[in-house]
Coordinates of C-alpha atoms and ligand atoms in Angstrom, one line a residue:
X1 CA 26.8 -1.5 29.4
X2 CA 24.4 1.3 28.7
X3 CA 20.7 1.3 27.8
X4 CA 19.5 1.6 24.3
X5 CA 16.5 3.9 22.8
X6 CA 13.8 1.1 22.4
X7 CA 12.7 0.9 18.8
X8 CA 9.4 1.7 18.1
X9 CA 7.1 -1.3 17.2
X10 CA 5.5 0.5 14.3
X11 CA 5.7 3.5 12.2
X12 CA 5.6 6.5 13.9
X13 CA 2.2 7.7 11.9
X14 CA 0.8 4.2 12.7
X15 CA -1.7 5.9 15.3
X16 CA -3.0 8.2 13.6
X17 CA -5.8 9.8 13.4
X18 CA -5.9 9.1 17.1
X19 CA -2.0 10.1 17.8
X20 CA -0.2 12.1 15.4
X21 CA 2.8 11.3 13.8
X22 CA 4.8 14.7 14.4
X23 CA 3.3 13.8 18.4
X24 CA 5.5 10.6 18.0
X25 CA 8.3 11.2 16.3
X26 CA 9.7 14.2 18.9
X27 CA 8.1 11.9 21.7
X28 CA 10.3 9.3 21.1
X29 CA 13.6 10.3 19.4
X30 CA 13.7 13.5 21.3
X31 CA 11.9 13.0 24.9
X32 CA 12.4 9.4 25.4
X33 CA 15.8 9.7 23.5
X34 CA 16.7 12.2 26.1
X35 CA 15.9 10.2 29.4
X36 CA 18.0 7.1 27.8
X37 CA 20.8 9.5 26.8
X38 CA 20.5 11.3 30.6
X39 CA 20.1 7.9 32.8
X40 CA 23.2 6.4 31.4
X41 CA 25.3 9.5 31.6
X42 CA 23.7 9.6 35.5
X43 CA 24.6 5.8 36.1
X44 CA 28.4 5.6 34.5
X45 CA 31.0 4.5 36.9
X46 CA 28.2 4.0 39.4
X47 CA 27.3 0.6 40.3
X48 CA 24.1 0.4 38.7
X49 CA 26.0 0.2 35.7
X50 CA 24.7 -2.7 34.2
X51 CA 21.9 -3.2 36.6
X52 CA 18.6 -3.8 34.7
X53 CA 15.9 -1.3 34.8
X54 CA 13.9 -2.6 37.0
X55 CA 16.7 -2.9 39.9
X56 CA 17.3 0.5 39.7
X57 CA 13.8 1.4 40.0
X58 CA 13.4 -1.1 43.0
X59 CA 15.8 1.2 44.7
X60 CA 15.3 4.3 42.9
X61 CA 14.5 5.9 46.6
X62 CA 18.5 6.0 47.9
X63 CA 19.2 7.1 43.9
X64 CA 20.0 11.2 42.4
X65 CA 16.6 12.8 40.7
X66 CA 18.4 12.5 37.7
X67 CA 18.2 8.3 38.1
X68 CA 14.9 8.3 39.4
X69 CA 14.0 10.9 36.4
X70 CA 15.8 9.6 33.4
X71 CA 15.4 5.9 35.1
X72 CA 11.4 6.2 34.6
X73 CA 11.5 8.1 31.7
X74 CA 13.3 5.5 30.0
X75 CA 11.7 2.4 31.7
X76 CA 7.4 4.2 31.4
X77 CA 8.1 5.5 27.9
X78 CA 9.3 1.9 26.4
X79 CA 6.1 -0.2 27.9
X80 CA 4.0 3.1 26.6
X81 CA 4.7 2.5 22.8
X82 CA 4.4 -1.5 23.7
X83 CA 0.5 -0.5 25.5
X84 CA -0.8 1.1 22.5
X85 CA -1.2 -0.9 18.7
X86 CA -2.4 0.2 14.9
X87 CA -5.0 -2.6 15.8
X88 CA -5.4 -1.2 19.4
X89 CA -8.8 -0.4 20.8
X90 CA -12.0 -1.9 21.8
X91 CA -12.1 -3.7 25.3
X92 CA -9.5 -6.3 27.4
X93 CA -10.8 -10.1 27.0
X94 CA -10.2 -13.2 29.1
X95 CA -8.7 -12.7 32.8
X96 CA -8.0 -9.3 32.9
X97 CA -11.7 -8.4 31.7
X98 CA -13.0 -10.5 34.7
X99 CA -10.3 -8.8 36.6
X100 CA -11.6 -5.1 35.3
X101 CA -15.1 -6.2 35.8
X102 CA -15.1 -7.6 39.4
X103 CA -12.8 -4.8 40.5
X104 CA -14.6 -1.7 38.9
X105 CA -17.7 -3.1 38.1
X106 CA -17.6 -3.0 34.5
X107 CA -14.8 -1.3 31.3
X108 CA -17.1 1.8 31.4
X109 CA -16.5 2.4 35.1
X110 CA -12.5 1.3 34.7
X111 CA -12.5 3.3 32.0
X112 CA -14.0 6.2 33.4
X113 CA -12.0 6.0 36.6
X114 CA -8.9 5.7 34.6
X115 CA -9.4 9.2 32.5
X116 CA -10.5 10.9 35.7
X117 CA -7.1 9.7 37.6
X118 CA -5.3 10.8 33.8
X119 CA -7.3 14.1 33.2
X120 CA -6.6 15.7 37.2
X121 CA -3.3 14.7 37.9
X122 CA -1.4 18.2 38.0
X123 CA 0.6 19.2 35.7
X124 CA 3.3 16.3 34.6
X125 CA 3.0 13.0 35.1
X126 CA 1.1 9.1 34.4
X127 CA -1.7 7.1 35.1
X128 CA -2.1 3.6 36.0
X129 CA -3.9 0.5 35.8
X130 CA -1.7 -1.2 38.6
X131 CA -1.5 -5.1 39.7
X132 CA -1.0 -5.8 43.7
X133 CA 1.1 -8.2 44.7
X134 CA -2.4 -9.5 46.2
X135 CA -3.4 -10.0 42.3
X136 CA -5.8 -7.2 43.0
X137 CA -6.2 -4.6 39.9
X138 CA -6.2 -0.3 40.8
X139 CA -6.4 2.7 39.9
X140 CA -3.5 5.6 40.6
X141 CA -1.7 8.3 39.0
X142 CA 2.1 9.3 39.9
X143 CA 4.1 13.1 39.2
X144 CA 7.0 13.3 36.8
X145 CA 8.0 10.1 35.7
X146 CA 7.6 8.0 38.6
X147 CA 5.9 4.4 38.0
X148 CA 4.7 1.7 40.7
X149 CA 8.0 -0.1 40.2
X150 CA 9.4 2.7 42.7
X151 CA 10.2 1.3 45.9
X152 CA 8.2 4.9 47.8
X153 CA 5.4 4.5 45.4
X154 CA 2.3 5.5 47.2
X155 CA 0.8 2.7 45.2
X156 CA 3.4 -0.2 44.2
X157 CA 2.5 -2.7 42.0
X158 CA 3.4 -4.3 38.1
X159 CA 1.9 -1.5 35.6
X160 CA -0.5 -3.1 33.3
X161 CA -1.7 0.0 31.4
X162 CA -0.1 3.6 31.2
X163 CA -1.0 7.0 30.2
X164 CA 1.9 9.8 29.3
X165 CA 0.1 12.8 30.5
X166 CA 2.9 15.4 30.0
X167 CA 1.5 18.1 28.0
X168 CA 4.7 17.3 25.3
X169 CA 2.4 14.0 24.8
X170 CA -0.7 15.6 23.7
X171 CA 0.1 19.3 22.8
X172 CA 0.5 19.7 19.3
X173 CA -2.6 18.2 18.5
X174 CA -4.7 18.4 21.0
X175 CA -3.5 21.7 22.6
X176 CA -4.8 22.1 26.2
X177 CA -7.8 19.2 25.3
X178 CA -6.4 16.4 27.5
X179 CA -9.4 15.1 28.0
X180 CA -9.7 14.8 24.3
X181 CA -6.5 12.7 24.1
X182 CA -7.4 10.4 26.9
X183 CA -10.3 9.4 25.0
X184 CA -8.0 9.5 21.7
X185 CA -5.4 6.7 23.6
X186 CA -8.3 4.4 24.5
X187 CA -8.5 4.0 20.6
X188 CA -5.0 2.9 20.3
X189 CA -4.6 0.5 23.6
X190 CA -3.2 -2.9 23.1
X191 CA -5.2 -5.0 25.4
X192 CA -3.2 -7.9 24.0
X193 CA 0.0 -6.5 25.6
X194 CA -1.9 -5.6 28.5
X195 CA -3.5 -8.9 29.1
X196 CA -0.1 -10.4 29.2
X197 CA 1.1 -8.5 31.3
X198 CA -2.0 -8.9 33.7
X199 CA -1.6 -13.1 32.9
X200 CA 2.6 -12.9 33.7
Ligands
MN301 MN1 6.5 11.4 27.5

C-alpha cells in the first residue's frame, strides 16, 4: 500500500489574488507530488509499509532523512491546502478564538507572533499554531519539513494552523517579499478547518 497525492480541495487559481495559480499548480503536482513519490519509494519493503502517516512521523527519529523528509512533506503539505479556503480569511470563532485570545491576548498579537515565527525562520521550513497535549495553544516554527507530530520536536503537539515558508511557496509572486505572503495567507486561512482541528 502506498500513499496517494491528496487532491486539491479547489481549483488551483481558487486563491488568487492572494496565492497565484502558477504558485499552486507546481506546488502541488510537482513539490508535494515529489515527497509522495519519494516517501513511498523510501518506505517499500520496509515495515512502515502500510503504516499511516502519522506512525511514521511518531517515530520519524529512528527513520532515514529521506522518511523523515518526504514523510513531512507529504503529511504538512496535504493539511496546508485543507488550512487555507476560496472563502478563507477574517478571524477563528468559538473555542479556538477564546483559546487565541486567552493565550496571546488577542488575533492581532497571535497573528503578529505567528508572521514573526514565519518571516525569521532561516531559510526552509514551517510555522505553527501548535495544540499541547495540556490543551494549551503556541507558537513555533520547525526547518525542512519537520512538523510537531515528530517525536524530537522541540515543540510537539497537533498542528492547528501551518505556514509553507520555503521560498518555492512564495517566489514567483512574491519574489524575496515573504513578509508580503504571510500577510497574503492570512487572507486565505480556513478557520473552519482550523477550529476543528482545535475542537477534535
Ligand atoms: Mn511546500
Amino acid at each position: 500500500m502506498s500513499f496517494e497525492l491528496p487532491k486539491l480541495p479547489y481549483a488551483y487559481d481558487a486563491l488568487e489574488p492572494h496565492i497565484d495559480a502558477r504558485t499552486m499548480e507546481i506546488h502541488h503536482s510537482k513539490h508535494h507530488a515529489g515527497y509522495t513519490n519519494n516517501l513511498n519509494a523510501a518506505i517499500a519493503n520496509t515495515d512502515l509499509d502500510g503504516k499511516c502517516i502519522g506512525e511514521i512521523l511518531a517515530g520519524v527519529s529512528k527513520q532515514s532523512s529521506a522518511i523523515r523528509n518526504n514523510g513531512g512533506g507529504y503529511y504538512n503539505h496535504d493539511l496546508f491546502w485543507k488550512l487555507m479556503s476560496p472563502d478563507g480569511g477574517g478571524k477563528p470563532s468559538g473555542e479556538l478564538q477564546k483559546a487565541i485570545n486567552d493565550t496571546f491576548g488577542s488575533f492581532e498579537q497571535f497573528k503578529e507572533k505567528f508572521s514573526k515565527a514565519a518571516a525569521t525562520r532561516f531559510g526552509s521550513g514551517w510555522a505553527w499554531l501548535v495544540k499541547l497535549s495540556d490543551g494549551s495553544l503556541k507558537v513555533c516554527s520547525t526547518p525542512n519539513q519537520d512538523n510537531p507530530l515528530m517525536d524530537d520536536a522541540e515543540v510537539k503537539g497537533t498542528p492547528i494552523l501551518g505556514l509553507d515558508v520555503w521560498e518555492h511557496a512564495y517566489y514567483l509572486k512574491f519574489q524575496n517579499r515573504r513578509p508580503d505572503y504571510i500577510s497574503e495567507f492570512f487572507e486565505v486561512v480556513n478557520w473552519e478547518e482550523a477550529s476543528r482541528r482545535f475542537q477534535d
